[in-house]
PDB file of C-alpha atoms and ligand atoms in Angstrom:
ATOM      1  CA  UNK A   1      27.277 -10.957   4.777  1.00  0.00           C
ATOM      2  CA  UNK A   2      24.878 -12.437   2.384  1.00  0.00           C
ATOM      3  CA  UNK A   3      21.381 -11.097   2.907  1.00  0.00           C
ATOM      4  CA  UNK A   4      18.073 -13.041   3.138  1.00  0.00           C
ATOM      5  CA  UNK A   5      16.080 -11.843   0.167  1.00  0.00           C
ATOM      6  CA  UNK A   6      12.391 -11.285   1.301  1.00  0.00           C
ATOM      7  CA  UNK A   7      10.237 -12.414  -1.619  1.00  0.00           C
ATOM      8  CA  UNK A   8       7.195 -10.192  -1.608  1.00  0.00           C
ATOM      9  CA  UNK A   9       5.776 -11.843  -4.709  1.00  0.00           C
ATOM     10  CA  UNK A  10       5.746 -15.275  -3.078  1.00  0.00           C
ATOM     11  CA  UNK A  11       4.323 -14.010   0.212  1.00  0.00           C
ATOM     12  CA  UNK A  12       1.691 -11.955  -1.713  1.00  0.00           C
ATOM     13  CA  UNK A  13       0.744 -15.174  -3.664  1.00  0.00           C
ATOM     14  CA  UNK A  14       0.058 -17.011  -0.634  1.00  0.00           C
ATOM     15  CA  UNK A  15      -2.046 -14.314   0.945  1.00  0.00           C
ATOM     16  CA  UNK A  16      -4.005 -14.156  -2.385  1.00  0.00           C
ATOM     17  CA  UNK A  17      -4.683 -17.747  -2.055  1.00  0.00           C
ATOM     18  CA  UNK A  18      -5.910 -17.355   1.603  1.00  0.00           C
ATOM     19  CA  UNK A  19      -8.236 -14.680   0.352  1.00  0.00           C
ATOM     20  CA  UNK A  20      -9.593 -16.725  -2.432  1.00  0.00           C
ATOM     21  CA  UNK A  21     -10.400 -19.466  -0.012  1.00  0.00           C
ATOM     22  CA  UNK A  22     -12.017 -17.069   2.430  1.00  0.00           C
ATOM     23  CA  UNK A  23     -14.118 -15.568  -0.503  1.00  0.00           C
ATOM     24  CA  UNK A  24     -15.434 -19.095  -1.304  1.00  0.00           C
ATOM     25  CA  UNK A  25     -16.611 -19.569   2.349  1.00  0.00           C
ATOM     26  CA  UNK A  26     -18.124 -16.235   2.540  1.00  0.00           C
ATOM     27  CA  UNK A  27     -20.108 -16.915  -0.673  1.00  0.00           C
ATOM     28  CA  UNK A  28     -21.173 -20.324   0.309  1.00  0.00           C
ATOM     29  CA  UNK A  29     -22.046 -19.549   3.904  1.00  0.00           C
ATOM     30  CA  UNK A  30     -23.539 -16.078   3.610  1.00  0.00           C
ATOM     31  CA  UNK A  31     -24.218 -15.774   0.039  1.00  0.00           C
ATOM     32  CA  UNK A  32     -21.975 -12.638  -0.171  1.00  0.00           C
ATOM     33  CA  UNK A  33     -19.505 -11.770  -3.020  1.00  0.00           C
ATOM     34  CA  UNK A  34     -16.951  -9.056  -2.077  1.00  0.00           C
ATOM     35  CA  UNK A  35     -17.276  -5.917  -4.465  1.00  0.00           C
ATOM     36  CA  UNK A  36     -14.687  -3.522  -5.226  1.00  0.00           C
ATOM     37  CA  UNK A  37     -15.336  -0.268  -7.198  1.00  0.00           C
ATOM     38  CA  UNK A  38     -12.478   1.716  -8.878  1.00  0.00           C
ATOM     39  CA  UNK A  39     -12.926   5.227 -10.093  1.00  0.00           C
ATOM     40  CA  UNK A  40     -10.290   6.400 -12.629  1.00  0.00           C
ATOM     41  CA  UNK A  41     -10.416  10.032 -13.677  1.00  0.00           C
ATOM     42  CA  UNK A  42      -8.243  10.959 -16.803  1.00  0.00           C
ATOM     43  CA  UNK A  43      -5.612   9.014 -18.727  1.00  0.00           C
ATOM     44  CA  UNK A  44      -2.602   8.853 -16.470  1.00  0.00           C
ATOM     45  CA  UNK A  45      -0.795   5.818 -17.941  1.00  0.00           C
ATOM     46  CA  UNK A  46       0.599   4.556 -14.620  1.00  0.00           C
ATOM     47  CA  UNK A  47      -2.834   4.904 -12.911  1.00  0.00           C
ATOM     48  CA  UNK A  48      -4.361   3.013 -15.810  1.00  0.00           C
ATOM     49  CA  UNK A  49      -1.841   0.225 -15.371  1.00  0.00           C
ATOM     50  CA  UNK A  50      -2.465   0.123 -11.501  1.00  0.00           C
ATOM     51  CA  UNK A  51      -6.262  -0.140 -11.948  1.00  0.00           C
ATOM     52  CA  UNK A  52      -5.807  -2.820 -14.562  1.00  0.00           C
ATOM     53  CA  UNK A  53      -3.688  -4.914 -12.270  1.00  0.00           C
ATOM     54  CA  UNK A  54      -5.851  -4.414  -9.269  1.00  0.00           C
ATOM     55  CA  UNK A  55      -9.067  -5.339 -11.490  1.00  0.00           C
ATOM     56  CA  UNK A  56      -7.308  -8.499 -12.609  1.00  0.00           C
ATOM     57  CA  UNK A  57      -6.291  -9.407  -8.928  1.00  0.00           C
ATOM     58  CA  UNK A  58     -10.062  -9.222  -7.993  1.00  0.00           C
ATOM     59  CA  UNK A  59     -11.205 -11.492 -10.671  1.00  0.00           C
ATOM     60  CA  UNK A  60      -8.593 -14.006  -9.639  1.00  0.00           C
ATOM     61  CA  UNK A  61      -9.844 -14.213  -6.138  1.00  0.00           C
ATOM     62  CA  UNK A  62     -13.513 -14.229  -6.932  1.00  0.00           C
ATOM     63  CA  UNK A  63     -14.544 -10.665  -6.274  1.00  0.00           C
ATOM     64  CA  UNK A  64     -17.060  -8.640  -8.093  1.00  0.00           C
ATOM     65  CA  UNK A  65     -15.287  -5.532  -9.466  1.00  0.00           C
ATOM     66  CA  UNK A  66     -16.284  -2.445 -11.546  1.00  0.00           C
ATOM     67  CA  UNK A  67     -14.175   0.341 -13.009  1.00  0.00           C
ATOM     68  CA  UNK A  68     -15.753   3.740 -13.719  1.00  0.00           C
ATOM     69  CA  UNK A  69     -13.604   5.745 -16.105  1.00  0.00           C
ATOM     70  CA  UNK A  70     -14.346   9.451 -16.132  1.00  0.00           C
ATOM     71  CA  UNK A  71     -12.569  12.060 -18.446  1.00  0.00           C
ATOM     72  CA  UNK A  72      -9.972  14.363 -17.188  1.00  0.00           C
ATOM     73  CA  UNK A  73     -12.257  17.449 -17.340  1.00  0.00           C
ATOM     74  CA  UNK A  74     -14.906  15.811 -15.120  1.00  0.00           C
ATOM     75  CA  UNK A  75     -16.383  18.472 -12.784  1.00  0.00           C
ATOM     76  CA  UNK A  76     -15.571  17.858  -9.058  1.00  0.00           C
ATOM     77  CA  UNK A  77     -19.178  17.553  -8.334  1.00  0.00           C
ATOM     78  CA  UNK A  78     -19.806  14.891 -10.938  1.00  0.00           C
ATOM     79  CA  UNK A  79     -16.952  12.757  -9.278  1.00  0.00           C
ATOM     80  CA  UNK A  80     -18.530  13.352  -5.729  1.00  0.00           C
ATOM     81  CA  UNK A  81     -21.890  12.079  -7.102  1.00  0.00           C
ATOM     82  CA  UNK A  82     -20.324   8.970  -8.401  1.00  0.00           C
ATOM     83  CA  UNK A  83     -18.568   8.393  -5.105  1.00  0.00           C
ATOM     84  CA  UNK A  84     -22.012   8.779  -3.310  1.00  0.00           C
ATOM     85  CA  UNK A  85     -23.605   6.430  -5.745  1.00  0.00           C
ATOM     86  CA  UNK A  86     -21.083   3.708  -4.877  1.00  0.00           C
ATOM     87  CA  UNK A  87     -21.581   4.546  -1.130  1.00  0.00           C
ATOM     88  CA  UNK A  88     -25.118   3.531  -1.576  1.00  0.00           C
ATOM     89  CA  UNK A  89     -24.601   0.466  -3.927  1.00  0.00           C
ATOM     90  CA  UNK A  90     -25.081  -2.730  -1.785  1.00  0.00           C
ATOM     91  CA  UNK A  91     -22.967  -4.764  -4.295  1.00  0.00           C
ATOM     92  CA  UNK A  92     -19.926  -2.607  -3.405  1.00  0.00           C
ATOM     93  CA  UNK A  93     -17.922  -3.157  -0.258  1.00  0.00           C
ATOM     94  CA  UNK A  94     -14.879  -1.327  -1.104  1.00  0.00           C
ATOM     95  CA  UNK A  95     -14.415   1.942  -3.064  1.00  0.00           C
ATOM     96  CA  UNK A  96     -10.978   3.143  -4.371  1.00  0.00           C
ATOM     97  CA  UNK A  97     -10.561   6.603  -6.253  1.00  0.00           C
ATOM     98  CA  UNK A  98      -7.217   6.231  -7.944  1.00  0.00           C
ATOM     99  CA  UNK A  99      -4.827   8.983  -7.143  1.00  0.00           C
ATOM    100  CA  UNK A 100      -3.517  11.432  -8.315  1.00  0.00           C
ATOM    101  CA  UNK A 101      -6.607  13.272  -9.500  1.00  0.00           C
ATOM    102  CA  UNK A 102      -6.518  16.240 -12.009  1.00  0.00           C
ATOM    103  CA  UNK A 103      -5.437  19.514 -10.496  1.00  0.00           C
ATOM    104  CA  UNK A 104      -8.944  21.137 -10.629  1.00  0.00           C
ATOM    105  CA  UNK A 105     -10.298  18.468  -8.165  1.00  0.00           C
ATOM    106  CA  UNK A 106      -9.686  18.735  -4.403  1.00  0.00           C
ATOM    107  CA  UNK A 107      -8.370  15.349  -3.368  1.00  0.00           C
ATOM    108  CA  UNK A 108      -9.383  15.718   0.277  1.00  0.00           C
ATOM    109  CA  UNK A 109     -13.007  16.439  -0.709  1.00  0.00           C
ATOM    110  CA  UNK A 110     -13.208  13.326  -2.684  1.00  0.00           C
ATOM    111  CA  UNK A 111     -11.568  11.112   0.162  1.00  0.00           C
ATOM    112  CA  UNK A 112     -13.841  12.823   2.744  1.00  0.00           C
ATOM    113  CA  UNK A 113     -17.015  11.748   0.548  1.00  0.00           C
ATOM    114  CA  UNK A 114     -16.047   8.141   0.754  1.00  0.00           C
ATOM    115  CA  UNK A 115     -18.036   5.969   3.244  1.00  0.00           C
ATOM    116  CA  UNK A 116     -15.449   5.207   5.905  1.00  0.00           C
ATOM    117  CA  UNK A 117     -16.768   1.638   5.996  1.00  0.00           C
ATOM    118  CA  UNK A 118     -15.829   1.266   2.307  1.00  0.00           C
ATOM    119  CA  UNK A 119     -12.510   3.201   2.538  1.00  0.00           C
ATOM    120  CA  UNK A 120     -10.289   0.216   1.712  1.00  0.00           C
ATOM    121  CA  UNK A 121      -7.468   2.551   0.981  1.00  0.00           C
ATOM    122  CA  UNK A 122      -7.545   3.658   4.598  1.00  0.00           C
ATOM    123  CA  UNK A 123      -7.282   7.308   3.443  1.00  0.00           C
ATOM    124  CA  UNK A 124     -10.311   8.787   5.057  1.00  0.00           C
ATOM    125  CA  UNK A 125      -9.595  11.057   8.157  1.00  0.00           C
ATOM    126  CA  UNK A 126     -11.835   8.701  10.271  1.00  0.00           C
ATOM    127  CA  UNK A 127      -9.608   5.777   9.403  1.00  0.00           C
ATOM    128  CA  UNK A 128      -6.441   7.840   9.799  1.00  0.00           C
ATOM    129  CA  UNK A 129      -7.440   8.931  13.166  1.00  0.00           C
ATOM    130  CA  UNK A 130      -8.398   5.353  14.340  1.00  0.00           C
ATOM    131  CA  UNK A 131      -4.991   4.181  13.032  1.00  0.00           C
ATOM    132  CA  UNK A 132      -3.017   6.671  15.065  1.00  0.00           C
ATOM    133  CA  UNK A 133      -5.021   5.797  18.324  1.00  0.00           C
ATOM    134  CA  UNK A 134      -4.695   2.072  17.721  1.00  0.00           C
ATOM    135  CA  UNK A 135      -8.285   1.200  17.011  1.00  0.00           C
ATOM    136  CA  UNK A 136      -9.548  -1.283  14.500  1.00  0.00           C
ATOM    137  CA  UNK A 137      -9.653   0.344  11.083  1.00  0.00           C
ATOM    138  CA  UNK A 138      -8.662  -0.109   7.375  1.00  0.00           C
ATOM    139  CA  UNK A 139      -4.716   0.164   7.257  1.00  0.00           C
ATOM    140  CA  UNK A 140      -3.418   1.787   4.078  1.00  0.00           C
ATOM    141  CA  UNK A 141      -2.338  -0.899   1.784  1.00  0.00           C
ATOM    142  CA  UNK A 142       1.350  -0.273   1.296  1.00  0.00           C
ATOM    143  CA  UNK A 143       1.978   0.023   5.063  1.00  0.00           C
ATOM    144  CA  UNK A 144      -0.174  -2.961   5.858  1.00  0.00           C
ATOM    145  CA  UNK A 145       1.916  -4.926   3.235  1.00  0.00           C
ATOM    146  CA  UNK A 146       5.144  -3.757   4.997  1.00  0.00           C
ATOM    147  CA  UNK A 147       4.011  -5.097   8.263  1.00  0.00           C
ATOM    148  CA  UNK A 148       2.969  -8.302   6.763  1.00  0.00           C
ATOM    149  CA  UNK A 149       6.194  -8.689   4.985  1.00  0.00           C
ATOM    150  CA  UNK A 150       8.191  -8.252   8.273  1.00  0.00           C
ATOM    151  CA  UNK A 151       6.004 -10.752  10.201  1.00  0.00           C
ATOM    152  CA  UNK A 152       5.958 -13.383   7.511  1.00  0.00           C
ATOM    153  CA  UNK A 153       9.640 -13.189   6.835  1.00  0.00           C
ATOM    154  CA  UNK A 154      10.499 -13.724  10.632  1.00  0.00           C
ATOM    155  CA  UNK A 155      11.490 -10.029  11.377  1.00  0.00           C
ATOM    156  CA  UNK A 156       9.135  -9.157  14.079  1.00  0.00           C
ATOM    157  CA  UNK A 157       9.573  -5.267  14.630  1.00  0.00           C
ATOM    158  CA  UNK A 158       8.856  -5.684  18.360  1.00  0.00           C
ATOM    159  CA  UNK A 159      11.657  -3.926  20.494  1.00  0.00           C
ATOM    160  CA  UNK A 160      13.533  -2.884  17.357  1.00  0.00           C
ATOM    161  CA  UNK A 161      14.635   0.600  16.224  1.00  0.00           C
ATOM    162  CA  UNK A 162      12.706   1.259  12.945  1.00  0.00           C
ATOM    163  CA  UNK A 163      13.771   4.203  10.918  1.00  0.00           C
ATOM    164  CA  UNK A 164      11.443   5.406   8.256  1.00  0.00           C
ATOM    165  CA  UNK A 165      12.938   7.551   5.658  1.00  0.00           C
ATOM    166  CA  UNK A 166      10.040   9.686   4.081  1.00  0.00           C
ATOM    167  CA  UNK A 167       6.864  11.365   5.587  1.00  0.00           C
ATOM    168  CA  UNK A 168       4.202  10.915   2.870  1.00  0.00           C
ATOM    169  CA  UNK A 169       0.466  10.445   3.944  1.00  0.00           C
ATOM    170  CA  UNK A 170       0.241   7.125   1.882  1.00  0.00           C
ATOM    171  CA  UNK A 171       3.546   5.300   3.333  1.00  0.00           C
ATOM    172  CA  UNK A 172       5.806   7.217   5.748  1.00  0.00           C
ATOM    173  CA  UNK A 173       3.232   8.623   8.245  1.00  0.00           C
ATOM    174  CA  UNK A 174       0.972   5.502   8.375  1.00  0.00           C
ATOM    175  CA  UNK A 175       3.708   2.969   8.687  1.00  0.00           C
ATOM    176  CA  UNK A 176       5.464   4.765  11.564  1.00  0.00           C
ATOM    177  CA  UNK A 177       2.004   4.922  13.367  1.00  0.00           C
ATOM    178  CA  UNK A 178       1.428   1.200  12.765  1.00  0.00           C
ATOM    179  CA  UNK A 179       4.665   0.101  13.985  1.00  0.00           C
ATOM    180  CA  UNK A 180       4.721   2.038  17.133  1.00  0.00           C
ATOM    181  CA  UNK A 181       1.478   0.683  18.475  1.00  0.00           C
ATOM    182  CA  UNK A 182       1.599  -1.487  21.578  1.00  0.00           C
ATOM    183  CA  UNK A 183       0.278  -4.436  19.556  1.00  0.00           C
ATOM    184  CA  UNK A 184       1.284  -7.685  17.913  1.00  0.00           C
ATOM    185  CA  UNK A 185       3.420  -7.101  14.752  1.00  0.00           C
ATOM    186  CA  UNK A 186       4.341  -3.654  16.087  1.00  0.00           C
ATOM    187  CA  UNK A 187       5.875  -2.363  19.453  1.00  0.00           C
ATOM    188  CA  UNK A 188       8.809  -0.799  17.697  1.00  0.00           C
ATOM    189  CA  UNK A 189      10.769   2.362  18.673  1.00  0.00           C
ATOM    190  CA  UNK A 190      10.224   4.500  15.578  1.00  0.00           C
ATOM    191  CA  UNK A 191      12.205   7.398  14.072  1.00  0.00           C
ATOM    192  CA  UNK A 192      10.998   9.262  10.913  1.00  0.00           C
ATOM    193  CA  UNK A 193      13.685  10.985   8.827  1.00  0.00           C
ATOM    194  CA  UNK A 194      13.005  13.058   5.811  1.00  0.00           C
ATOM    195  CA  UNK A 195      14.349  15.748   3.617  1.00  0.00           C
ATOM    196  CA  UNK A 196      14.400  18.182   6.336  1.00  0.00           C
ATOM    197  CA  UNK A 197      17.398  16.242   8.009  1.00  0.00           C
ATOM    198  CA  UNK A 198      20.893  17.849   7.291  1.00  0.00           C
ATOM    199  CA  UNK A 199      22.519  14.427   7.197  1.00  0.00           C
ATOM    200  CA  UNK A 200      20.065  11.483   6.730  1.00  0.00           C
ATOM    201  CA  UNK A 201      22.722   8.878   7.207  1.00  0.00           C
ATOM    202  CA  UNK A 202      22.986   9.922  11.028  1.00  0.00           C
ATOM    203  CA  UNK A 203      19.475   8.336  11.184  1.00  0.00           C
ATOM    204  CA  UNK A 204      19.851   5.409   8.777  1.00  0.00           C
ATOM    205  CA  UNK A 205      23.024   4.089  10.409  1.00  0.00           C
ATOM    206  CA  UNK A 206      21.023   3.593  13.655  1.00  0.00           C
ATOM    207  CA  UNK A 207      18.236   1.485  12.194  1.00  0.00           C
ATOM    208  CA  UNK A 208      17.694  -2.197  13.048  1.00  0.00           C
ATOM    209  CA  UNK A 209      14.859  -2.128  10.305  1.00  0.00           C
ATOM    210  CA  UNK A 210      15.064   0.730   7.655  1.00  0.00           C
ATOM    211  CA  UNK A 211      11.995   1.468   5.562  1.00  0.00           C
ATOM    212  CA  UNK A 212      12.842   3.627   2.530  1.00  0.00           C
ATOM    213  CA  UNK A 213      10.103   5.500   1.100  1.00  0.00           C
ATOM    214  CA  UNK A 214      11.612   8.659  -0.444  1.00  0.00           C
ATOM    215  CA  UNK A 215      10.939   8.183  -4.290  1.00  0.00           C
ATOM    216  CA  UNK A 216      14.591   8.781  -5.146  1.00  0.00           C
ATOM    217  CA  UNK A 217      16.461   5.994  -7.227  1.00  0.00           C
ATOM    218  CA  UNK A 218      19.072   4.112  -5.250  1.00  0.00           C
ATOM    219  CA  UNK A 219      19.431   7.027  -2.733  1.00  0.00           C
ATOM    220  CA  UNK A 220      20.279   4.794   0.152  1.00  0.00           C
ATOM    221  CA  UNK A 221      23.589   2.937  -0.064  1.00  0.00           C
ATOM    222  CA  UNK A 222      25.202   0.200   2.040  1.00  0.00           C
ATOM    223  CA  UNK A 223      27.662   2.653   3.466  1.00  0.00           C
ATOM    224  CA  UNK A 224      24.587   4.493   5.132  1.00  0.00           C
ATOM    225  CA  UNK A 225      23.548   1.170   6.797  1.00  0.00           C
ATOM    226  CA  UNK A 226      24.291  -0.843  10.079  1.00  0.00           C
ATOM    227  CA  UNK A 227      25.613  -4.325   9.676  1.00  0.00           C
ATOM    228  CA  UNK A 228      22.713  -6.720  10.153  1.00  0.00           C
ATOM    229  CA  UNK A 229      19.875  -4.273   9.264  1.00  0.00           C
ATOM    230  CA  UNK A 230      16.553  -5.463   7.803  1.00  0.00           C
ATOM    231  CA  UNK A 231      15.853  -3.338   4.581  1.00  0.00           C
ATOM    232  CA  UNK A 232      12.294  -2.753   3.350  1.00  0.00           C
ATOM    233  CA  UNK A 233      12.584  -0.835  -0.109  1.00  0.00           C
ATOM    234  CA  UNK A 234       9.260   0.783  -0.948  1.00  0.00           C
ATOM    235  CA  UNK A 235      10.607   2.733  -3.848  1.00  0.00           C
ATOM    236  CA  UNK A 236       9.875   2.084  -7.429  1.00  0.00           C
ATOM    237  CA  UNK A 237      11.654   4.483  -9.721  1.00  0.00           C
ATOM    238  CA  UNK A 238      11.877   4.312 -13.539  1.00  0.00           C
ATOM    239  CA  UNK A 239      15.357   4.870 -14.679  1.00  0.00           C
ATOM    240  CA  UNK A 240      16.768   5.171 -18.256  1.00  0.00           C
ATOM    241  CA  UNK A 241      18.777   2.071 -19.364  1.00  0.00           C
ATOM    242  CA  UNK A 242      19.889   1.816 -22.983  1.00  0.00           C
ATOM    243  CA  UNK A 243      20.727  -1.780 -22.389  1.00  0.00           C
ATOM    244  CA  UNK A 244      17.199  -2.761 -21.398  1.00  0.00           C
ATOM    245  CA  UNK A 245      14.716  -3.824 -24.047  1.00  0.00           C
ATOM    246  CA  UNK A 246      12.340  -0.952 -23.445  1.00  0.00           C
ATOM    247  CA  UNK A 247      15.112   1.487 -22.670  1.00  0.00           C
ATOM    248  CA  UNK A 248      14.220   1.738 -18.981  1.00  0.00           C
ATOM    249  CA  UNK A 249      14.049  -0.276 -15.917  1.00  0.00           C
ATOM    250  CA  UNK A 250      12.725   0.083 -12.417  1.00  0.00           C
ATOM    251  CA  UNK A 251      14.947   0.336  -9.234  1.00  0.00           C
ATOM    252  CA  UNK A 252      14.096   0.958  -5.632  1.00  0.00           C
ATOM    253  CA  UNK A 253      15.284   3.790  -3.217  1.00  0.00           C
ATOM    254  CA  UNK A 254      18.010   1.560  -1.934  1.00  0.00           C
ATOM    255  CA  UNK A 255      21.057   0.642  -3.775  1.00  0.00           C
ATOM    256  CA  UNK A 256      20.376  -3.150  -3.826  1.00  0.00           C
ATOM    257  CA  UNK A 257      23.984  -4.525  -4.229  1.00  0.00           C
ATOM    258  CA  UNK A 258      25.851  -2.367  -1.662  1.00  0.00           C
ATOM    259  CA  UNK A 259      22.948  -2.788   0.816  1.00  0.00           C
ATOM    260  CA  UNK A 260      23.022  -6.628   0.252  1.00  0.00           C
ATOM    261  CA  UNK A 261      26.538  -6.648   1.604  1.00  0.00           C
ATOM    262  CA  UNK A 262      25.643  -5.256   5.084  1.00  0.00           C
ATOM    263  CA  UNK A 263      22.016  -6.195   5.491  1.00  0.00           C
ATOM    264  CA  UNK A 264      20.646  -9.309   7.188  1.00  0.00           C
ATOM    265  CA  UNK A 265      17.518  -9.236   5.088  1.00  0.00           C
ATOM    266  CA  UNK A 266      16.271  -7.057   2.210  1.00  0.00           C
ATOM    267  CA  UNK A 267      13.363  -6.813  -0.089  1.00  0.00           C
ATOM    268  CA  UNK A 268      14.189  -6.459  -3.852  1.00  0.00           C
ATOM    269  CA  UNK A 269      12.415  -3.679  -5.959  1.00  0.00           C
ATOM    270  CA  UNK A 270      10.575  -4.818  -8.043  1.00  0.00           C
ATOM    271  CA  UNK A 271       9.258  -7.988  -6.381  1.00  0.00           C
ATOM    272  CA  UNK A 272       9.091  -6.894  -2.717  1.00  0.00           C
ATOM    273  CA  UNK A 273       6.603  -4.413  -1.275  1.00  0.00           C
ATOM    274  CA  UNK A 274       4.790  -3.760  -4.581  1.00  0.00           C
ATOM    275  CA  UNK A 275       3.103  -7.189  -4.882  1.00  0.00           C
ATOM    276  CA  UNK A 276       2.000  -6.874  -1.305  1.00  0.00           C
ATOM    277  CA  UNK A 277      -0.009  -3.623  -1.820  1.00  0.00           C
ATOM    278  CA  UNK A 278      -2.588  -5.326  -4.045  1.00  0.00           C
ATOM    279  CA  UNK A 279      -2.726  -8.305  -1.721  1.00  0.00           C
ATOM    280  CA  UNK A 280      -3.553  -6.006   1.211  1.00  0.00           C
ATOM    281  CA  UNK A 281      -6.269  -4.137  -0.900  1.00  0.00           C
ATOM    282  CA  UNK A 282      -7.985  -7.532  -1.465  1.00  0.00           C
ATOM    283  CA  UNK A 283      -7.777  -8.277   2.234  1.00  0.00           C
ATOM    284  CA  UNK A 284      -9.315  -4.856   3.165  1.00  0.00           C
ATOM    285  CA  UNK A 285     -12.166  -5.458   0.708  1.00  0.00           C
ATOM    286  CA  UNK A 286     -12.828  -8.998   2.050  1.00  0.00           C
ATOM    287  CA  UNK A 287     -12.873  -7.541   5.507  1.00  0.00           C
ATOM    288  CA  UNK A 288     -15.320  -4.831   4.460  1.00  0.00           C
ATOM    289  CA  UNK A 289     -17.552  -7.518   2.977  1.00  0.00           C
ATOM    290  CA  UNK A 290     -17.413  -9.810   6.004  1.00  0.00           C
ATOM    291  CA  UNK A 291     -18.222  -6.616   8.232  1.00  0.00           C
ATOM    292  CA  UNK A 292     -21.277  -5.781   5.991  1.00  0.00           C
ATOM    293  CA  UNK A 293     -23.119  -8.752   7.477  1.00  0.00           C
ATOM    294  CA  UNK A 294     -22.289  -7.692  11.136  1.00  0.00           C
TER     295      UNK A 294
HETATM  296  N1  GUN B 301      -1.976   6.072  -6.274  1.00  0.00           N
HETATM  297  C1  GUN B 301      -0.864   5.544  -5.886  1.00  0.00           C
HETATM  298  N2  GUN B 301      -0.934   4.688  -4.867  1.00  0.00           N
HETATM  299  C2  GUN B 301      -2.283   4.608  -4.450  1.00  0.00           C
HETATM  300  C3  GUN B 301      -3.055   3.946  -3.670  1.00  0.00           C
HETATM  301  O1  GUN B 301      -2.433   3.165  -2.738  1.00  0.00           O
HETATM  302  N3  GUN B 301      -4.388   4.154  -3.688  1.00  0.00           N
HETATM  303  C4  GUN B 301      -5.043   5.027  -4.589  1.00  0.00           C
HETATM  304  N4  GUN B 301      -6.321   5.388  -4.481  1.00  0.00           N
HETATM  305  N5  GUN B 301      -4.239   5.707  -5.369  1.00  0.00           N
HETATM  306  C5  GUN B 301      -2.993   5.525  -5.374  1.00  0.00           C
END
């Protein structure tokens, strides 16, 4: 079987264009420019790169954005004060504190301090709770991107058996909760498999839709999948490769070649879920700005 390649980059580009147009309308009709604030604590190179990409994406769709850089030894209280200041700032509709934070700062205290109406990451317990009970809320960006990828590639999860591999708060738990709702774009039967399973292939082999979010390079191979499965690979793992110009390359959690031989459709990594995460952050910020006028 030759699998359909789900092009996340292309789908994300078309969403970004839709957001750009909606932003122009919001500005013309209501005089509102969506504003997104980033707080970056410390010098983590991956975090710096992510915040840089997100800031550039804001610029491209016409958002106002500001990045607050704080040193790695910033006291917790100083960070909380910054969060509170952005909560009160009328130019700011969305606030994102880039994770991970330095070890001396309690992540949950910082997330709890964000105004849930500005929590475009969807990490605040109020938004997590609303997601679980199926109320309108900010959906975390990577899971929201996965749902959008499935729908826009013609792979509606309704009535399908979705197997999520991984139980993180950022991907595994929220995507499972999103897809099991009795709602459009969901209504799946969902299984969550994780490192506690003795043999993960018992679960992966039963998936109509397999979502891999485990953070282990190429851990899921074609032999662990059912013929005709739709594969969403959330993984992005840096592996050494002496043949590559930089000495490394990125691979997903799924072994792409062997999975392609059995799958009906598959996302590449890079170029699948990754670009969707930023598109969903922009969408959440636009929704926050639209909601700010009531
Ligand atoms: N670090 C890695 N992914 C994310 C994300 O989606 N949001 C934030 N705030 N930090 C992250």
